Tab-separated table of C-alpha atoms in Angstrom:
chain	number	residue	atom	x	y	z
A	1	UNK	CA	-10.174	-0.994	-22.461
A	2	UNK	CA	-11.993	0.916	-19.769
A	3	UNK	CA	-15.705	0.852	-19.281
A	4	UNK	CA	-18.240	3.037	-17.453
A	5	UNK	CA	-17.807	3.487	-13.670
A	6	UNK	CA	-20.534	2.464	-11.297
A	7	UNK	CA	-21.029	3.623	-7.651
A	8	UNK	CA	-22.507	1.874	-4.671
A	9	UNK	CA	-23.870	3.589	-1.534
A	10	UNK	CA	-24.135	0.913	1.175
A	11	UNK	CA	-26.205	1.331	4.307
A	12	UNK	CA	-24.277	1.382	7.551
A	13	UNK	CA	-24.743	-1.886	9.385
A	14	UNK	CA	-23.756	-3.650	12.607
A	15	UNK	CA	-20.646	-5.268	11.044
A	16	UNK	CA	-19.321	-1.812	10.016
A	17	UNK	CA	-19.912	-0.439	13.488
A	18	UNK	CA	-18.034	-3.306	15.098
A	19	UNK	CA	-15.155	-2.740	12.717
A	20	UNK	CA	-15.077	0.926	13.397
A	21	UNK	CA	-15.100	0.369	17.155
A	22	UNK	CA	-12.204	-2.082	16.869
A	23	UNK	CA	-10.156	0.587	15.154
A	24	UNK	CA	-10.947	3.150	17.803
A	25	UNK	CA	-10.468	0.856	20.800
A	26	UNK	CA	-8.741	-2.557	20.467
A	27	UNK	CA	-6.348	-1.551	17.620
A	28	UNK	CA	-6.047	2.121	18.437
A	29	UNK	CA	-2.278	2.003	19.135
A	30	UNK	CA	-1.270	-0.563	16.613
A	31	UNK	CA	-3.354	0.679	13.619
A	32	UNK	CA	-5.083	3.934	13.991
A	33	UNK	CA	-2.267	5.838	15.804
A	34	UNK	CA	0.313	4.606	13.213
A	35	UNK	CA	-1.999	5.684	10.394
A	36	UNK	CA	-2.450	9.101	11.859
A	37	UNK	CA	1.308	9.454	12.494
A	38	UNK	CA	2.221	8.638	8.896
A	39	UNK	CA	-0.400	11.112	7.466
A	40	UNK	CA	0.958	13.763	9.847
A	41	UNK	CA	4.734	13.120	9.663
A	42	UNK	CA	4.881	12.666	5.893
A	43	UNK	CA	2.264	15.302	5.198
A	44	UNK	CA	0.164	12.898	3.090
A	45	UNK	CA	-3.159	14.736	3.232
A	46	UNK	CA	-3.451	18.501	2.937
A	47	UNK	CA	-6.404	20.885	3.119
A	48	UNK	CA	-8.420	20.787	-0.080
A	49	UNK	CA	-7.093	17.394	-1.185
A	50	UNK	CA	-9.403	14.952	-3.028
A	51	UNK	CA	-7.952	11.501	-2.410
A	52	UNK	CA	-8.834	8.365	-4.447
A	53	UNK	CA	-8.483	5.522	-1.985
A	54	UNK	CA	-7.629	2.557	-4.226
A	55	UNK	CA	-9.232	-0.730	-3.098
A	56	UNK	CA	-7.983	-4.017	-4.573
A	57	UNK	CA	-10.180	-6.251	-2.448
A	58	UNK	CA	-7.478	-7.374	-0.036
A	59	UNK	CA	-7.127	-6.771	3.667
A	60	UNK	CA	-4.715	-3.852	3.462
A	61	UNK	CA	-6.789	-1.701	1.091
A	62	UNK	CA	-10.107	-2.406	2.843
A	63	UNK	CA	-8.605	-1.477	6.175
A	64	UNK	CA	-7.143	1.693	4.578
A	65	UNK	CA	-10.628	2.641	3.368
A	66	UNK	CA	-12.028	2.331	6.978
A	67	UNK	CA	-9.073	4.397	8.333
A	68	UNK	CA	-9.777	7.130	5.812
A	69	UNK	CA	-13.424	7.229	6.899
A	70	UNK	CA	-12.138	7.599	10.466
A	71	UNK	CA	-9.778	10.364	9.402
A	72	UNK	CA	-12.662	12.201	7.907
A	73	UNK	CA	-14.702	11.926	11.048
A	74	UNK	CA	-11.671	13.351	13.016
A	75	UNK	CA	-10.542	15.856	10.378
A	76	UNK	CA	-9.194	19.158	11.356
A	77	UNK	CA	-9.333	20.582	7.816
A	78	UNK	CA	-11.477	19.972	4.773
A	79	UNK	CA	-10.615	17.176	2.273
A	80	UNK	CA	-12.548	14.689	0.256
A	81	UNK	CA	-12.238	10.958	-0.403
A	82	UNK	CA	-13.475	8.700	-3.163
A	83	UNK	CA	-13.166	4.876	-2.801
A	84	UNK	CA	-11.988	3.554	-6.104
A	85	UNK	CA	-12.119	-0.065	-7.180
A	86	UNK	CA	-10.677	-1.261	-10.483
A	87	UNK	CA	-11.932	-4.580	-11.863
A	88	UNK	CA	-9.098	-5.723	-14.089
A	89	UNK	CA	-10.893	-8.957	-14.974
A	90	UNK	CA	-11.944	-10.608	-11.718
A	91	UNK	CA	-13.945	-13.807	-11.756
A	92	UNK	CA	-17.623	-13.143	-10.898
A	93	UNK	CA	-17.074	-14.732	-7.433
A	94	UNK	CA	-14.205	-12.422	-6.526
A	95	UNK	CA	-16.021	-9.355	-7.869
A	96	UNK	CA	-18.943	-10.230	-5.778
A	97	UNK	CA	-16.749	-10.663	-2.671
A	98	UNK	CA	-15.291	-7.176	-3.030
A	99	UNK	CA	-18.783	-5.685	-3.456
A	100	UNK	CA	-20.173	-7.554	-0.461
A	101	UNK	CA	-17.299	-6.556	1.783
A	102	UNK	CA	-17.734	-2.903	0.722
A	103	UNK	CA	-21.497	-3.102	1.523
A	104	UNK	CA	-20.858	-4.917	4.873
A	105	UNK	CA	-18.232	-2.320	5.869
A	106	UNK	CA	-20.259	0.696	4.646
A	107	UNK	CA	-17.616	1.794	2.148
A	108	UNK	CA	-19.187	3.583	-0.801
A	109	UNK	CA	-17.118	2.293	-3.695
A	110	UNK	CA	-16.872	3.560	-7.269
A	111	UNK	CA	-16.083	0.625	-9.618
A	112	UNK	CA	-14.572	0.792	-13.108
A	113	UNK	CA	-13.532	-2.096	-15.325
A	114	UNK	CA	-10.430	-2.671	-17.482
A	115	UNK	CA	-9.011	-5.663	-19.370
A	116	UNK	CA	-5.554	-5.707	-17.767
A	117	UNK	CA	-5.621	-9.387	-16.728
A	118	UNK	CA	-6.424	-10.318	-20.355
A	119	UNK	CA	-3.710	-8.075	-21.657
A	120	UNK	CA	-0.861	-9.623	-19.518
A	121	UNK	CA	-2.185	-13.182	-19.332
A	122	UNK	CA	0.086	-14.446	-22.131
A	123	UNK	CA	3.022	-12.280	-21.319
A	124	UNK	CA	5.940	-14.501	-20.312
A	125	UNK	CA	8.512	-11.916	-19.173
A	126	UNK	CA	7.692	-9.939	-15.983
A	127	UNK	CA	3.871	-10.116	-16.224
A	128	UNK	CA	3.550	-8.980	-12.681
A	129	UNK	CA	5.646	-5.887	-13.238
A	130	UNK	CA	3.677	-5.073	-16.449
A	131	UNK	CA	0.357	-5.621	-14.610
A	132	UNK	CA	1.286	-3.327	-11.687
A	133	UNK	CA	2.362	-0.482	-14.046
A	134	UNK	CA	-0.796	-0.839	-16.077
A	135	UNK	CA	-2.991	-0.924	-12.971
A	136	UNK	CA	-1.408	2.174	-11.562
A	137	UNK	CA	-1.857	4.070	-14.793
A	138	UNK	CA	-5.493	3.222	-14.971
A	139	UNK	CA	-6.001	4.228	-11.352
A	140	UNK	CA	-4.302	7.611	-11.965
A	141	UNK	CA	-6.486	8.209	-14.968
A	142	UNK	CA	-9.783	7.307	-13.246
A	143	UNK	CA	-8.822	9.211	-10.147
A	144	UNK	CA	-8.243	12.370	-12.286
A	145	UNK	CA	-11.563	11.796	-13.943
A	146	UNK	CA	-13.170	11.971	-10.479
A	147	UNK	CA	-11.395	15.253	-9.728
A	148	UNK	CA	-8.806	13.734	-7.382
A	149	UNK	CA	-5.270	14.931	-7.015
A	150	UNK	CA	-3.946	11.958	-5.102
A	151	UNK	CA	-4.300	8.169	-5.118
A	152	UNK	CA	-3.706	6.193	-1.878
A	153	UNK	CA	-2.286	2.606	-2.002
A	154	UNK	CA	-2.316	0.197	0.900
A	155	UNK	CA	1.416	-0.681	1.187
A	156	UNK	CA	2.441	-1.344	4.785
A	157	UNK	CA	5.572	-1.357	6.934
A	158	UNK	CA	6.488	-4.910	5.986
A	159	UNK	CA	6.277	-4.063	2.308
A	160	UNK	CA	8.703	-1.267	2.850
A	161	UNK	CA	11.420	-3.351	4.652
A	162	UNK	CA	10.983	-6.154	2.206
A	163	UNK	CA	11.447	-3.759	-0.736
A	164	UNK	CA	14.671	-2.445	0.824
A	165	UNK	CA	16.141	-5.953	1.123
A	166	UNK	CA	14.927	-7.024	-2.288
A	167	UNK	CA	16.644	-4.052	-3.874
A	168	UNK	CA	19.913	-4.813	-2.122
A	169	UNK	CA	19.994	-8.600	-2.532
A	170	UNK	CA	18.435	-8.941	-6.019
A	171	UNK	CA	18.658	-5.553	-7.561
A	172	UNK	CA	22.171	-4.459	-6.430
A	173	UNK	CA	20.883	-1.057	-5.202
A	174	UNK	CA	19.819	0.735	-2.091
A	175	UNK	CA	16.391	2.215	-2.408
A	176	UNK	CA	13.032	2.208	-0.485
A	177	UNK	CA	9.293	2.433	-1.092
A	178	UNK	CA	8.643	6.077	-0.420
A	179	UNK	CA	5.632	7.320	1.594
A	180	UNK	CA	4.618	9.647	-1.207
A	181	UNK	CA	5.642	10.347	-4.844
A	182	UNK	CA	4.768	12.856	-7.522
A	183	UNK	CA	3.470	11.169	-10.663
A	184	UNK	CA	5.731	11.522	-13.707
A	185	UNK	CA	3.039	10.679	-16.264
A	186	UNK	CA	0.132	12.387	-14.652
A	187	UNK	CA	1.083	16.058	-13.849
A	188	UNK	CA	-0.479	17.350	-10.630
A	189	UNK	CA	-1.160	13.836	-9.259
A	190	UNK	CA	0.531	12.235	-6.268
A	191	UNK	CA	0.691	8.758	-4.884
A	192	UNK	CA	0.502	8.408	-1.071
A	193	UNK	CA	0.966	5.402	1.295
A	194	UNK	CA	-0.722	6.109	4.618
A	195	UNK	CA	-0.366	2.488	5.828
A	196	UNK	CA	3.445	3.043	5.805
A	197	UNK	CA	4.010	2.494	9.585
A	198	UNK	CA	1.460	-0.261	10.146
A	199	UNK	CA	2.630	-3.892	10.668
A	200	UNK	CA	1.161	-6.581	8.585
A	201	UNK	CA	0.742	-8.790	11.655
A	202	UNK	CA	-1.602	-6.168	13.185
A	203	UNK	CA	-3.576	-6.024	10.003
A	204	UNK	CA	-4.045	-9.748	10.168
A	205	UNK	CA	-5.059	-9.534	13.786
A	206	UNK	CA	-7.585	-6.918	12.947
A	207	UNK	CA	-8.985	-8.937	10.115
A	208	UNK	CA	-9.295	-12.099	12.163
A	209	UNK	CA	-10.673	-10.318	15.212
A	210	UNK	CA	-13.485	-8.946	13.154
A	211	UNK	CA	-13.963	-12.358	11.325
A	212	UNK	CA	-13.493	-10.690	7.876
A	213	UNK	CA	-12.679	-12.526	4.645
A	214	UNK	CA	-10.904	-10.717	1.741
A	215	UNK	CA	-9.103	-11.659	-1.545
A	216	UNK	CA	-5.789	-13.163	-0.669
A	217	UNK	CA	-4.437	-11.915	-4.047
A	218	UNK	CA	-6.013	-9.851	-6.736
A	219	UNK	CA	-4.177	-11.570	-9.568
A	220	UNK	CA	-6.023	-13.896	-11.986
A	221	UNK	CA	-3.235	-16.441	-11.784
A	222	UNK	CA	-3.775	-16.959	-8.069
A	223	UNK	CA	-7.417	-15.869	-7.472
A	224	UNK	CA	-8.577	-19.459	-7.501
A	225	UNK	CA	-6.870	-19.872	-4.071
A	226	UNK	CA	-8.146	-16.609	-2.569
A	227	UNK	CA	-8.378	-18.124	0.937
A	228	UNK	CA	-5.103	-19.947	0.956
A	229	UNK	CA	-1.636	-18.738	2.123
A	230	UNK	CA	1.077	-18.276	-0.508
A	231	UNK	CA	3.135	-21.351	-1.122
A	232	UNK	CA	5.189	-20.241	-4.145
A	233	UNK	CA	8.720	-20.721	-2.820
A	234	UNK	CA	10.208	-19.172	-5.842
A	235	UNK	CA	8.690	-15.842	-5.074
A	236	UNK	CA	11.382	-13.373	-4.267
A	237	UNK	CA	9.285	-11.488	-1.864
A	238	UNK	CA	8.379	-14.679	-0.028
A	239	UNK	CA	12.160	-15.545	0.152
A	240	UNK	CA	12.719	-12.141	1.778
A	241	UNK	CA	9.857	-12.672	4.290
A	242	UNK	CA	11.459	-15.964	5.262
A	243	UNK	CA	14.889	-14.338	5.589
A	244	UNK	CA	13.561	-11.635	7.856
A	245	UNK	CA	11.772	-14.159	9.946
A	246	UNK	CA	15.058	-16.092	10.387
A	247	UNK	CA	17.061	-12.927	11.211
A	248	UNK	CA	14.485	-11.984	13.903
A	249	UNK	CA	15.282	-15.217	15.796
A	250	UNK	CA	18.709	-13.815	16.407
A	251	UNK	CA	17.981	-10.062	16.590
A	252	UNK	CA	14.318	-9.075	17.380
A	253	UNK	CA	15.096	-5.460	16.327
A	254	UNK	CA	16.139	-6.359	12.764
A	255	UNK	CA	12.952	-5.089	11.109
A	256	UNK	CA	13.135	-1.716	12.859
A	257	UNK	CA	16.800	-1.441	11.982
A	258	UNK	CA	16.162	-2.175	8.271
A	259	UNK	CA	13.547	0.610	8.234
A	260	UNK	CA	15.701	3.072	10.130
A	261	UNK	CA	18.664	2.485	7.832
A	262	UNK	CA	16.813	4.450	5.150
A	263	UNK	CA	16.551	7.430	7.552
A	264	UNK	CA	20.263	7.366	8.410
A	265	UNK	CA	22.043	7.242	5.087
A	266	UNK	CA	25.511	8.899	5.340
A	267	UNK	CA	26.584	9.890	1.833
A	268	UNK	CA	30.165	10.381	3.030
A	269	UNK	CA	30.427	6.561	3.578
A	270	UNK	CA	29.175	5.272	0.246
A	271	UNK	CA	31.183	4.576	-2.866
A	272	UNK	CA	28.649	6.201	-5.166
A	273	UNK	CA	25.042	7.456	-5.264
A	274	UNK	CA	22.563	8.744	-7.763
A	275	UNK	CA	20.334	11.839	-7.806
A	276	UNK	CA	18.473	13.775	-10.535
A	277	UNK	CA	21.816	15.084	-11.869
A	278	UNK	CA	23.223	11.611	-12.360
A	279	UNK	CA	25.759	9.266	-10.676
A	280	UNK	CA	28.318	10.768	-8.223
A	281	UNK	CA	31.432	9.046	-6.994
A	282	UNK	CA	33.087	9.476	-3.505
A	283	UNK	CA	36.181	10.589	-5.540
A	284	UNK	CA	34.440	13.855	-6.481
A	285	UNK	CA	34.937	15.209	-2.949
A	286	UNK	CA	37.730	12.884	-1.721
A	287	UNK	CA	40.500	15.477	-1.795
A	288	UNK	CA	38.366	18.391	-0.563
A	289	UNK	CA	39.851	20.054	2.611
A	290	UNK	CA	38.053	19.015	5.743
A	291	UNK	CA	37.300	15.502	4.478
A	292	UNK	CA	36.860	12.722	7.069
A	293	UNK	CA	39.776	10.608	8.124
C-alpha cells in the first residue's frame, strides 16, 4: 500500500557547505571526477531529463544526492532532479535519521510510504530478492508520478565487481551490473547508476571525514544495528568481499582486472552466450571460413 508523498525543503547550513567543499576539494579526484566521468562516458544524463535520485538513507545514496546537486550547479544543459525517499516501514528512529541527514545536508527530499517490509517479513524463500524487486517497482511508479523519466541508484564500483564474481561462483553465469538499463515494466523509464566508478573505500573516507552518520542497512531485519558492521558470515556478498580482499594481497590489480574483464569479452573464445535471440553455441560458426586456429 502506498500513501501520500510529503516534501521537505531544508535550509542550507554550515554542515552542507562543509560537505560540498569536501566534494569539490579533498575528494575531487576520488569521487567527483569519477562521478562526472560515469555520467559522461555512459551518457547517463541527457538534456531535458528529469531524474529521480533514490535515497535509501545509507552513505551511498546520500552522497549521490550531493553529487547530483553539484552536477546541477555545473550543468552544461538543462535537466531536473527530484530526491525521492521511500519509507518501506522504517522504525521511527531510522525514519528520523534519514530526515535529519537530508535537512543537515540541504537535500530537499520527497518521501512516500509503502508496506514492503511488512509484506516480505514472513517470506522464507529469498525475502531480500523479493524486497528489492518490490522496492524498485515502487520507485519507478512514484518517479513517473513526479514526471521523471529516470531513477538513479547508488550502486558503486565495488558492487559491480562483487556482482560479477557472485554471478560466476554462485550463479554459473558471466554478467555484470550495467551502468544503465531500460525498464521492462515501466515503458519510457530508465535506471542509471552514476556512482559506477566510485570506490566504496572513498565513500567511507568521505563519510568519516565529514563526521556523518547514516543507516548501515535499510532492511527491517538489520536496522536495529544501523551503526554496526555486517557480521553475517553466511552472506554471499560478504564472502565475495572477503575473497577479493584475499586476492588483493597477491595481486593489487585484481579489482581493476575483474572490472575490465567485462569490457574485453571475446565471443570467439566462449563456449556459448545468450542474447535477445536466445542461446548461441560456438559450433554455429566453428566451421566458417576464416575461423581462428
